[in-house]
PDB file of C-alpha atoms and ligand atoms in Angstrom:
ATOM      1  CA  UNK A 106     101.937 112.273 176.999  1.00 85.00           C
ATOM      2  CA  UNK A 107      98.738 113.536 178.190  1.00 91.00           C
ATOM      3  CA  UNK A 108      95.587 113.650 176.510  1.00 97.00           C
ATOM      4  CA  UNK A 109      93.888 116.083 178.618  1.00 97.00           C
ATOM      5  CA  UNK A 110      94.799 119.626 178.567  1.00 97.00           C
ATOM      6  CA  UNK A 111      93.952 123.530 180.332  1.00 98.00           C
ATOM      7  CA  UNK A 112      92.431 125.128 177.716  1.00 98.00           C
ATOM      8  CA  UNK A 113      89.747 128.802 177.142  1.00 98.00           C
ATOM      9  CA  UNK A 114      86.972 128.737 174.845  1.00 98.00           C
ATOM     10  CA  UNK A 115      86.012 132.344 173.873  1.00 98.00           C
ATOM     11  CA  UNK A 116      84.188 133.757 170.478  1.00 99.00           C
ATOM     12  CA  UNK A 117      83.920 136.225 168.059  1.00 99.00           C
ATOM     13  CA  UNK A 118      81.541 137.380 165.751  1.00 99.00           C
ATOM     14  CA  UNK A 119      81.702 139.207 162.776  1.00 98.00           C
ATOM     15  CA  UNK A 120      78.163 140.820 161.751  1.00 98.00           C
ATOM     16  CA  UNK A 121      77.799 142.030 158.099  1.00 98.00           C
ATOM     17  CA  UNK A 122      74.772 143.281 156.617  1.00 98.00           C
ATOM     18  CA  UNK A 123      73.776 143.920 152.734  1.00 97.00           C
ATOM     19  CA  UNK A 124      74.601 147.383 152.608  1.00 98.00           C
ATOM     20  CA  UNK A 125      78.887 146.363 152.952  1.00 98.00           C
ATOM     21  CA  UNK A 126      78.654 147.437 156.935  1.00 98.00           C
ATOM     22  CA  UNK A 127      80.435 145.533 160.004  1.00 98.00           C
ATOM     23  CA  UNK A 128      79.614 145.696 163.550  1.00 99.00           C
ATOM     24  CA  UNK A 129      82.455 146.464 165.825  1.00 99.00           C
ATOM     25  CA  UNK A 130      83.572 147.156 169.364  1.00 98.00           C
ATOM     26  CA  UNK A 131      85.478 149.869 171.305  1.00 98.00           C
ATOM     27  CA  UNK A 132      86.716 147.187 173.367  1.00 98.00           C
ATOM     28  CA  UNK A 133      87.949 149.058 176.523  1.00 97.00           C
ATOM     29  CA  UNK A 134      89.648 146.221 178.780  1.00 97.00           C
ATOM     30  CA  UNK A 135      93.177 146.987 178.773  1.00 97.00           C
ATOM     31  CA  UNK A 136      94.063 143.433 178.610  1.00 96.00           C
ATOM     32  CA  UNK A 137      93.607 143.677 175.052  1.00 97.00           C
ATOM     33  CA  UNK A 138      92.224 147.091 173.870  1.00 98.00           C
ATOM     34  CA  UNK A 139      90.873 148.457 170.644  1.00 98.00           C
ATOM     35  CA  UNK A 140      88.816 148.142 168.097  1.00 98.00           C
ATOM     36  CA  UNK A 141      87.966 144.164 167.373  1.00 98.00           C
ATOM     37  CA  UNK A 142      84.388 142.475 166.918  1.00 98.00           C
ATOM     38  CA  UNK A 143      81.925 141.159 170.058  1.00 98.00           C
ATOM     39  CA  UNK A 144      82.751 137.773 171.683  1.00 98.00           C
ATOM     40  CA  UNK A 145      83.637 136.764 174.863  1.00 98.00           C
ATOM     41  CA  UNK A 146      84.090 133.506 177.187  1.00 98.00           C
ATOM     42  CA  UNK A 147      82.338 130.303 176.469  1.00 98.00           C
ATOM     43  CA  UNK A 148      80.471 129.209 179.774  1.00 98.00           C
ATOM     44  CA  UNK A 149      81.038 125.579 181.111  1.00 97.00           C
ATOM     45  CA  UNK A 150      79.051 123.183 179.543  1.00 96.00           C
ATOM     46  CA  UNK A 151      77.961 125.716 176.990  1.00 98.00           C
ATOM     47  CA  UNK A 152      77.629 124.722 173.542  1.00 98.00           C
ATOM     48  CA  UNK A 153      79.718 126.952 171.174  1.00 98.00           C
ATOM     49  CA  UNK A 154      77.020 128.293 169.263  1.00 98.00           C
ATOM     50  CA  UNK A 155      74.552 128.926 172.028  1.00 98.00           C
ATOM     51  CA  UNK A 156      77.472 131.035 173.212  1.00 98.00           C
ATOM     52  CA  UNK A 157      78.365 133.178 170.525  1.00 99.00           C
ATOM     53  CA  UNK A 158      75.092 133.653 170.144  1.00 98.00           C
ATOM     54  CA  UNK A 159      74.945 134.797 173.953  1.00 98.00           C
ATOM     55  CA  UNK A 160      78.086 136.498 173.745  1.00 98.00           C
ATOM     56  CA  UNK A 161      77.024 138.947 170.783  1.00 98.00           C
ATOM     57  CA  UNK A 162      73.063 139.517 172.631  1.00 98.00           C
ATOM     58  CA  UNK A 163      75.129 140.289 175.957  1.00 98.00           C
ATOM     59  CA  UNK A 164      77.665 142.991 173.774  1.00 98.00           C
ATOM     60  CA  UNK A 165      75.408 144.173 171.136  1.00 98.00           C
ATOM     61  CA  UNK A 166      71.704 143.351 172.290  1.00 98.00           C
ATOM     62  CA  UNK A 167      71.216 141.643 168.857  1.00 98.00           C
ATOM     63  CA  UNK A 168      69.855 138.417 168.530  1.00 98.00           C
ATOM     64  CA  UNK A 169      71.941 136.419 165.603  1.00 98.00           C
ATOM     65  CA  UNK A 170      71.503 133.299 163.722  1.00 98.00           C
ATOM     66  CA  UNK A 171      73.047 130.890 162.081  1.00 98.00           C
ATOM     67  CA  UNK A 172      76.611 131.796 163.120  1.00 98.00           C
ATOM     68  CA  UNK A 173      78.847 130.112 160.551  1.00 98.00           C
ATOM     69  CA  UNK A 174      81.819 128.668 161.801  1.00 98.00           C
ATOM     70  CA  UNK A 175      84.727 130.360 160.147  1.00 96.00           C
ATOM     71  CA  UNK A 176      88.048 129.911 161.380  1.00 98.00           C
ATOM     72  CA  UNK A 177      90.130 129.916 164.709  1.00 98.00           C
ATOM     73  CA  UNK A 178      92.411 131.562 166.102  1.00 98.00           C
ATOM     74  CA  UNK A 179      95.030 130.104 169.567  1.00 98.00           C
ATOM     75  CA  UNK A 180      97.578 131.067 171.590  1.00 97.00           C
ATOM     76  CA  UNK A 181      99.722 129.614 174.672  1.00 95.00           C
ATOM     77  CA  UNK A 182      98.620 131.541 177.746  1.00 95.00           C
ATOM     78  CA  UNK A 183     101.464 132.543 180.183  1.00 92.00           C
ATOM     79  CA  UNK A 184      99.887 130.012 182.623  1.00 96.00           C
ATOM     80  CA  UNK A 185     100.190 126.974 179.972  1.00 94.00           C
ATOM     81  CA  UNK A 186      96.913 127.214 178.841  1.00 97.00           C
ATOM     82  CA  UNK A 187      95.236 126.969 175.013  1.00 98.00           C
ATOM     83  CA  UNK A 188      93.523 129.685 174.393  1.00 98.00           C
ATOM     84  CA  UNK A 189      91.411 129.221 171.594  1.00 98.00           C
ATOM     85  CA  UNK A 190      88.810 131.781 170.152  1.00 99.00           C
ATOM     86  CA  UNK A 191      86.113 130.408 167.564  1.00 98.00           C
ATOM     87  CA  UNK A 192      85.608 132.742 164.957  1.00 99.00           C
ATOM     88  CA  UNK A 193      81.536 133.290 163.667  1.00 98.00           C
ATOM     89  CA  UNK A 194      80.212 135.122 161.091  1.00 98.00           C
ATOM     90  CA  UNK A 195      76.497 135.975 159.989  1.00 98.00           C
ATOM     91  CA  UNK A 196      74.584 138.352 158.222  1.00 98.00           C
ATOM     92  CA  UNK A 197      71.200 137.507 160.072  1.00 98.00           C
ATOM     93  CA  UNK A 198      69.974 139.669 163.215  1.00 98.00           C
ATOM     94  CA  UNK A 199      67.487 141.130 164.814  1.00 98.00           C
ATOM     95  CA  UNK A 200      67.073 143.529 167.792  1.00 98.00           C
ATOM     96  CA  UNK A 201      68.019 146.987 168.600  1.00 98.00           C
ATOM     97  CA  UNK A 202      71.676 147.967 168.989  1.00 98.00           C
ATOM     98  CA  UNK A 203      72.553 148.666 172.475  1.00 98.00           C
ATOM     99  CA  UNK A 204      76.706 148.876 173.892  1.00 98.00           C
ATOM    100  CA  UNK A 205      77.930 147.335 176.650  1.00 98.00           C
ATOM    101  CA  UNK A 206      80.482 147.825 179.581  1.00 98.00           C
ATOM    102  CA  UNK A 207      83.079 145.903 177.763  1.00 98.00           C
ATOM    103  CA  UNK A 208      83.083 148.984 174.718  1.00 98.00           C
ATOM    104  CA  UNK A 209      80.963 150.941 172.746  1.00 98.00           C
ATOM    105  CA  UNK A 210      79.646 149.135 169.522  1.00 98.00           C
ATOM    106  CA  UNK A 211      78.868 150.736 166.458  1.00 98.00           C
ATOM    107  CA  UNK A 212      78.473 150.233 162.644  1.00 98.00           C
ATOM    108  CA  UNK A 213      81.170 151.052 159.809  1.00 98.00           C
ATOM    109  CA  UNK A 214      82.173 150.720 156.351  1.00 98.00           C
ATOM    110  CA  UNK A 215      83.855 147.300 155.777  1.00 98.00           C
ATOM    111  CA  UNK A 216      86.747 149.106 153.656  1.00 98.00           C
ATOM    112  CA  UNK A 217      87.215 151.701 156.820  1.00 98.00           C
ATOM    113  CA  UNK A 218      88.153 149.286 159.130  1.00 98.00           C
ATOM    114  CA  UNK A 219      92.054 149.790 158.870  1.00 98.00           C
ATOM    115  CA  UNK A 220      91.147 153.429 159.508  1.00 98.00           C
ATOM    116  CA  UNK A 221      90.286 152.477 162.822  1.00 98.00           C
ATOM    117  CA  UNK A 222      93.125 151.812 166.274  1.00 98.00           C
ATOM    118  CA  UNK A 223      92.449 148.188 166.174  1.00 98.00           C
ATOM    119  CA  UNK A 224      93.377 145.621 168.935  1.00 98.00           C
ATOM    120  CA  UNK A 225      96.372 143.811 168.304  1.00 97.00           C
ATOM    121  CA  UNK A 226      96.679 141.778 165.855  1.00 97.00           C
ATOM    122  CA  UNK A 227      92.724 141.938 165.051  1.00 98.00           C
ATOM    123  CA  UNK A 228      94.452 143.057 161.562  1.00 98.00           C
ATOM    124  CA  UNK A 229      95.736 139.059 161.118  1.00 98.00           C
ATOM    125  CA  UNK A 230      91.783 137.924 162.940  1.00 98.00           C
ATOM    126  CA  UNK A 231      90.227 139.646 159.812  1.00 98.00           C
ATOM    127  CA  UNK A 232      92.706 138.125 157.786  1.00 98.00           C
ATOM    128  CA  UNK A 233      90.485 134.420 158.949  1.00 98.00           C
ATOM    129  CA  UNK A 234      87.442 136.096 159.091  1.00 98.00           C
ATOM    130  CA  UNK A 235      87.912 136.397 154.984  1.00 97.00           C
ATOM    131  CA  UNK A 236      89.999 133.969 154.067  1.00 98.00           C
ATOM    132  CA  UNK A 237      88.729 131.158 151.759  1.00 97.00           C
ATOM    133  CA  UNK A 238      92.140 129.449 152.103  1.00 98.00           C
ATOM    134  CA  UNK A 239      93.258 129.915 155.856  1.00 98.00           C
ATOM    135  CA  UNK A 240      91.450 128.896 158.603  1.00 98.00           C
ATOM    136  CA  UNK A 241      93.475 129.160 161.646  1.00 98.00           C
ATOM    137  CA  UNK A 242      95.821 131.696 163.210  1.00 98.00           C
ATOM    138  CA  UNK A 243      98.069 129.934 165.146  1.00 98.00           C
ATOM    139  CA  UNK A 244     100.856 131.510 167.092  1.00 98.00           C
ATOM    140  CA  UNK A 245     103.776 129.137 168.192  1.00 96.00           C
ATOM    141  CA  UNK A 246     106.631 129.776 170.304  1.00 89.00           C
ATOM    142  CA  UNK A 247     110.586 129.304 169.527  1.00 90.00           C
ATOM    143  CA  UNK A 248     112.749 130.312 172.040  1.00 88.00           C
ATOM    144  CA  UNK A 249     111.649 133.245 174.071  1.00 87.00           C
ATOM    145  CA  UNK A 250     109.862 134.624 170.797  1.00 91.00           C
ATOM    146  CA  UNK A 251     106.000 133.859 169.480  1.00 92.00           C
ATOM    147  CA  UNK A 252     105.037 133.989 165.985  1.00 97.00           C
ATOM    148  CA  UNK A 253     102.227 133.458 164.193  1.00 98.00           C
ATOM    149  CA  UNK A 254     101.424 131.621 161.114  1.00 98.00           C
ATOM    150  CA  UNK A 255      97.956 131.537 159.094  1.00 98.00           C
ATOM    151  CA  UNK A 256      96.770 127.497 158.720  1.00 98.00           C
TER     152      UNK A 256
HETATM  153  N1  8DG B 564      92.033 139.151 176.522  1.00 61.85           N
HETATM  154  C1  8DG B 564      92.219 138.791 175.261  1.00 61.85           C
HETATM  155  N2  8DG B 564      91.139 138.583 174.485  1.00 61.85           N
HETATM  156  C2  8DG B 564      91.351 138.190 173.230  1.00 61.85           C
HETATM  157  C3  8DG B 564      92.654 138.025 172.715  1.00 61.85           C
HETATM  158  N3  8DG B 564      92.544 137.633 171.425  1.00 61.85           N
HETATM  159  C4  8DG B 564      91.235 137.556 171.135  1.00 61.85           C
HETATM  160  O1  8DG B 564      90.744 137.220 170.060  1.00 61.85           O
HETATM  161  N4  8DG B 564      90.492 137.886 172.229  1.00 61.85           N
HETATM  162  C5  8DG B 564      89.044 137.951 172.204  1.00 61.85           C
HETATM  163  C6  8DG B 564      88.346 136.647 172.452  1.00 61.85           C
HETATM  164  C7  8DG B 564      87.017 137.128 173.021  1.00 61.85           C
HETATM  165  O2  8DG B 564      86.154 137.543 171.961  1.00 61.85           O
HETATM  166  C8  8DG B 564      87.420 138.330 173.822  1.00 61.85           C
HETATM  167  C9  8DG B 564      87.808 137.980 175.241  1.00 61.85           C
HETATM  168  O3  8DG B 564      86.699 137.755 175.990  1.00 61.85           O
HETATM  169  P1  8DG B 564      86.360 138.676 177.268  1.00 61.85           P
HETATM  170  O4  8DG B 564      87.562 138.715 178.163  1.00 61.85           O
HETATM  171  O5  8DG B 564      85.822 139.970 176.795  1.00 61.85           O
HETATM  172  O6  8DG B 564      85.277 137.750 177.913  1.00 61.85           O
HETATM  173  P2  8DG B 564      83.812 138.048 178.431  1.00 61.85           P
HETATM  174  O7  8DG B 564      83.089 138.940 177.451  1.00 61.85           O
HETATM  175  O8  8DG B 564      83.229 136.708 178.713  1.00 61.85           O
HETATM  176  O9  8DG B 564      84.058 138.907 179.698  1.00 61.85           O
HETATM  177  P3  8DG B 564      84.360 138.453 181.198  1.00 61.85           P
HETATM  178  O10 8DG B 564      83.030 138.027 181.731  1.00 61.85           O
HETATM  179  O11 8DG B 564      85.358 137.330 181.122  1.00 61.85           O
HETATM  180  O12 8DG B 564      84.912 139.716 181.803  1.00 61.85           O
HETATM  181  O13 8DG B 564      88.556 138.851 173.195  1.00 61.85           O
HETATM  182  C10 8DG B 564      93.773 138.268 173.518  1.00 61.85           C
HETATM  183  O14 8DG B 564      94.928 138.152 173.112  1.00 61.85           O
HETATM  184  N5  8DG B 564      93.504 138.645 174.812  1.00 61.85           N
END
């Protein structure tokens, strides 16, 4: 079997402050619409912090720190690959909030965020994002079917 393997890094970020607000995004790329939190593709050779951090300064125009490792989340692609996203949290920014092509990005209530048309499964991301207990979402295939489970 080999060790080696196609695999995407990407990130996510979920920004908190004090006041029991969340940053999210309007994502608008159809390839996965809705409303979900900033992140993107981690850059060869990148280090995964440097590229959250990136990621969220590129989406938001925030600069963050001390992203805290949190959880994952991975999927098969179509094309065999791992698709992995590396999910951040932090409560520590600075800069002025500015949106992006890839979706508007604006501040809400944490308890309003179900109100909200969410990307899919995002619901089951959040579920990570909190979770003291689970720290993966991995979805695995059986037959033609994928499911997830929480890890
Ligand atoms: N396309 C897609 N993105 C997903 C899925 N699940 C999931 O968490 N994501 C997240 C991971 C990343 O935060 C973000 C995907 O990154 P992106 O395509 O916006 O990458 P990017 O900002 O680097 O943009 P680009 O330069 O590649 O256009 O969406 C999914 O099923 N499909």
């Amino acid at each position: 079997m080999s060790r080696s393997e196609q695999a995407i890094f990407t990130n996510m970020c979920m920004i908190y402050d004090s006041t029991g607000q969340i940053l999210v995004q309007d994502r608008v790329k159809s390839d996965w619409s809705g409303i979900t939190f900033p992140g993107g593709h981690v850059q060869q050779a990148e280090s995964f912090t440097t590229s959250v951090i990136r990621e969220v300064y590129e989406e938001t125009g925030l600069t963050i720190s001390s992203p805290t490792l949190c959880g994952i989340k991975q999927f098969q692609t179509s094309a065999g690959e791992r698709y992995v996203v590396f999910l951040y949290k932090t409560n520590e920014f600075t800069g002025e909030l500015q949106s992006s092509r890839e979706g508007k990005v604006f501040w809400i209530k944490k308890e309003n965020l179900f109100d909200y048309q969410l990307a899919h499964d995002f619901e089951k991301m959040v579920h990570i994002f909190e979770s003291e207990d689970d720290s993966e979402l991995y979805y695995y295939q059986d037959g033609e079917h994928s499911y997830s489970k929480f890890l």
